[in-house]
Short mmCIF file of C-alpha atoms in Angstrom, two decimals:
data_model
loop_
_atom_site.label_atom_id
_atom_site.label_comp_id
_atom_site.label_asym_id
_atom_site.label_seq_id
_atom_site.Cartn_x
_atom_site.Cartn_y
_atom_site.Cartn_z
CA MET X 1 6.55 -3.37 3.74
CA GLN X 2 7.38 -5.11 0.45
CA THR X 3 9.08 -2.04 -0.49
CA ARG X 4 11.61 -2.47 2.57
CA LEU X 5 12.18 -6.13 1.48
CA THR X 6 12.87 -5.02 -2.10
CA ALA X 7 15.15 -2.29 -0.94
CA LEU X 8 16.98 -4.89 1.34
CA LEU X 9 17.43 -7.34 -1.52
CA ALA X 10 18.82 -4.41 -3.55
CA LEU X 11 21.15 -3.62 -0.71
CA LEU X 12 22.17 -7.13 -0.57
CA LEU X 13 22.98 -7.24 -4.14
CA LEU X 14 25.19 -4.02 -3.88
CA SER X 15 26.97 -5.53 -1.04
CA ALA X 16 27.64 -8.66 -2.81
CA THR X 17 28.68 -6.66 -5.89
CA GLY X 18 31.05 -4.40 -3.91
CA ILE X 19 32.36 -7.21 -1.88
CA ALA X 20 33.47 -9.43 -4.94
CA ALA X 21 36.06 -6.93 -6.07
CA ALA X 22 37.82 -6.43 -2.71
CA THR X 23 40.74 -8.27 -1.08
CA ASP X 24 40.20 -10.81 1.55
CA ALA X 25 40.74 -8.41 4.46
CA GLU X 26 38.69 -5.77 2.82
CA THR X 27 35.88 -8.39 2.04
CA ARG X 28 35.71 -9.35 5.59
CA LYS X 29 35.43 -5.68 6.89
CA ARG X 30 33.07 -4.72 4.11
CA ALA X 31 31.00 -7.75 4.64
CA GLU X 32 30.75 -7.02 8.41
CA GLU X 33 29.76 -3.39 7.58
CA TRP X 34 27.06 -4.56 5.17
CA TYR X 35 25.81 -7.27 7.47
CA GLU X 36 25.24 -4.69 10.37
CA ARG X 37 23.42 -2.44 8.06
CA ASP X 38 21.26 -5.35 6.94
CA LYS X 39 20.53 -6.40 10.43
CA ALA X 40 19.60 -2.78 11.24
CA LEU X 41 17.15 -2.85 8.22
CA CYS X 42 15.85 -6.14 9.19
CA ALA X 43 15.09 -4.91 12.84
CA GLU X 44 12.85 -2.22 11.57
CA ASP X 45 10.18 -4.77 10.34
CA LYS X 46 7.35 -5.07 12.79
CA ASN X 47 6.27 -8.55 11.60
CA ALA X 48 8.44 -11.17 13.44
CA GLU X 49 8.39 -13.72 10.75
CA ARG X 50 9.60 -11.36 8.05
CA ARG X 51 12.15 -9.92 10.46
CA MET X 52 13.47 -13.40 11.07
CA GLN X 53 13.57 -14.39 7.38
CA CYS X 54 15.23 -10.99 6.74
CA MET X 55 18.12 -11.85 9.31
CA ARG X 56 18.46 -15.33 7.93
CA ASP X 57 18.89 -13.94 4.49
CA ALA X 58 21.45 -11.32 5.73
CA ARG X 59 23.35 -14.01 7.50
CA ALA X 60 23.50 -16.07 4.53
CA VAL X 61 24.75 -13.40 2.18
CA TYR X 62 27.29 -12.30 4.75
CA GLU X 63 28.73 -15.94 5.16
CA LYS X 64 28.77 -16.48 1.20
CA SER X 65 30.53 -13.18 1.05
CA ILE X 66 33.34 -14.13 3.19
CA ALA X 67 33.55 -17.75 2.18
CA GLY X 68 36.05 -18.86 -0.42
CA ARG X 69 37.32 -15.31 -1.59
CA SER X 70 40.21 -16.95 -2.96
CA SER X 71 38.01 -18.24 -5.87
CA VAL X 72 35.80 -15.05 -6.51
CA ALA X 73 32.35 -16.03 -7.43
CA PRO X 74 30.10 -13.95 -9.63
CA ALA X 75 28.89 -10.91 -7.83
CA THR X 76 25.17 -11.91 -8.33
CA SER X 77 25.44 -15.47 -7.02
CA PRO X 78 24.60 -14.78 -3.19
CA PRO X 79 21.42 -12.95 -3.69
CA VAL X 80 20.17 -15.03 -6.49
CA THR X 81 20.70 -18.31 -4.60
CA GLN X 82 19.35 -17.01 -1.45
CA THR X 83 16.34 -15.13 -2.56
CA SER X 84 14.87 -17.93 -4.58
CA PRO X 85 13.91 -20.25 -1.88
CA ALA X 86 12.63 -17.53 0.34
CA THR X 87 10.40 -16.14 -2.34
CA ALA X 88 9.15 -19.66 -3.14
CA SER X 89 8.20 -20.56 0.41
CA CYS X 90 6.16 -17.26 1.09
CA ALA X 91 2.63 -17.76 0.06
CA ASN X 92 1.80 -14.12 1.13
CA CYS X 93 4.71 -12.18 -0.51
CA GLY X 94 4.38 -9.89 -3.41
CA THR X 95 5.16 -6.41 -4.77
CA VAL X 96 3.04 -3.45 -4.72
CA SER X 97 2.24 -2.72 -8.55
CA ALA X 98 -0.43 0.13 -8.21
CA ILE X 99 -1.88 2.50 -5.61
CA ARG X 100 -5.03 4.53 -6.57
CA GLU X 101 -7.19 6.93 -4.78
CA VAL X 102 -10.74 6.25 -5.33
CA GLU X 103 -13.65 8.28 -4.02
CA LYS X 104 -16.22 5.98 -2.42
CA LYS X 105 -19.71 7.13 -2.89
CA GLY X 106 -21.72 7.76 0.35
CA GLU X 107 -25.08 6.24 0.87
CA GLY X 108 -28.07 8.44 1.99
CA THR X 109 -30.03 7.71 5.17
CA GLY X 110 -33.09 9.57 4.24
CA LEU X 111 -32.40 12.67 6.47
CA GLY X 112 -31.08 14.63 3.63
CA ALA X 113 -34.31 13.87 1.49
CA ILE X 114 -36.48 14.90 4.29
CA GLY X 115 -34.62 17.96 5.14
CA GLY X 116 -34.59 18.92 1.38
CA ALA X 117 -38.32 18.34 1.14
CA VAL X 118 -39.10 20.61 3.93
CA VAL X 119 -36.77 23.29 2.68
CA GLY X 120 -37.99 22.81 -0.96
CA GLY X 121 -41.50 22.82 0.19
CA VAL X 122 -41.30 26.08 2.22
CA ILE X 123 -39.49 27.76 -0.78
CA GLY X 124 -41.97 26.51 -3.26
CA ASN X 125 -44.89 27.71 -0.97
CA GLN X 126 -43.48 31.16 -1.44
CA PHE X 127 -44.74 31.46 -4.97
CA GLY X 128 -47.90 31.17 -6.90
CA GLY X 129 -51.36 31.35 -5.80
CA GLY X 130 -54.14 28.88 -5.41
CA SER X 131 -53.68 25.53 -7.05
CA GLY X 132 -50.51 26.76 -8.59
CA LYS X 133 -49.14 27.45 -5.08
CA LYS X 134 -49.94 23.85 -4.12
CA ILE X 135 -48.17 22.62 -7.49
CA LEU X 136 -45.16 24.57 -6.69
CA THR X 137 -45.18 23.41 -3.00
CA VAL X 138 -45.19 19.83 -4.20
CA ALA X 139 -42.62 20.45 -6.89
CA GLY X 140 -40.41 22.32 -4.34
CA ALA X 141 -40.65 19.51 -1.97
CA ALA X 142 -39.80 16.76 -4.61
CA GLY X 143 -36.84 18.79 -6.00
CA GLY X 144 -35.66 19.48 -2.39
CA ALA X 145 -35.93 15.79 -1.52
CA TYR X 146 -33.79 14.90 -4.53
CA ALA X 147 -31.12 17.63 -3.92
CA GLY X 148 -31.00 16.82 -0.22
CA HIS X 149 -30.47 13.27 -0.84
CA GLN X 150 -27.49 14.07 -3.34
CA VAL X 151 -26.05 16.51 -0.84
CA GLU X 152 -26.25 13.88 1.85
CA LYS X 153 -24.45 11.09 -0.28
CA SER X 154 -21.83 13.54 -1.17
CA ALA X 155 -21.26 14.60 2.24
CA ARG X 156 -21.00 10.96 3.27
CA SER X 157 -18.52 10.06 0.50
CA THR X 158 -15.19 8.91 1.62
CA LYS X 159 -11.65 8.33 0.01
CA VAL X 160 -10.34 4.77 -0.19
CA TRP X 161 -6.76 3.81 -1.47
CA ASN X 162 -6.86 0.57 -3.59
CA VAL X 163 -3.54 -0.93 -3.29
CA THR X 164 -2.73 -3.69 -6.07
CA ILE X 165 -0.23 -6.20 -5.22
CA ARG X 166 1.23 -8.66 -7.78
CA MET X 167 1.83 -11.89 -5.65
CA ASP X 168 4.87 -14.07 -6.07
CA ASP X 169 2.69 -16.74 -7.54
CA GLY X 170 1.63 -14.29 -10.29
CA ALA X 171 -1.70 -13.52 -8.99
CA ASP X 172 -3.05 -9.92 -8.41
CA ARG X 173 -4.75 -8.79 -5.14
CA THR X 174 -6.22 -5.62 -4.35
CA ILE X 175 -6.62 -4.33 -0.75
CA ALA X 176 -8.85 -1.22 0.09
CA LEU X 177 -7.24 1.06 2.64
CA GLY X 178 -9.43 3.68 4.62
CA SER X 179 -6.19 5.85 4.96
CA ALA X 180 -3.28 6.76 2.74
CA PRO X 181 -0.59 3.98 2.80
CA ALA X 182 2.58 4.84 4.46
CA LEU X 183 5.44 4.87 2.04
CA ALA X 184 8.79 4.07 3.44
#
């Protein structure tokens, strides 16, 4: 979602840059076109609070773009003056700085160890004779239990996506997602 907000701010900057060089009539027409595009981008946001802030930002940039065109302001002034208050007032805003896919190790429940011990014991019992047969049965059961436990842990492992976010206040937050993040 932060990627969309960044894209919107980039569009706002581009719209202000393009509008600054145009005549008053062209300025109004281009500003209206950009404003309609910005509103459409804002409408895609599912979060009502962010959507309304986006609409307010788009409206402010539109109004600044068409106001006072006889004295052309620097192209960067609308986004800079508008985005600073919005950024400062948002305690949960930030930029995605990293996405890492991590394999989360599974935990054994004991069933793998039990199954492995039975299979290992049966296989160990097939070899040797007398007390050697007993030793091989015990060794097979122990080895099978260990192998079964490891196989179960591997089978229960899952993938997790750690998303690191650089918050606007400078702090880093990491969120673990159970599925791949949707990048738009």
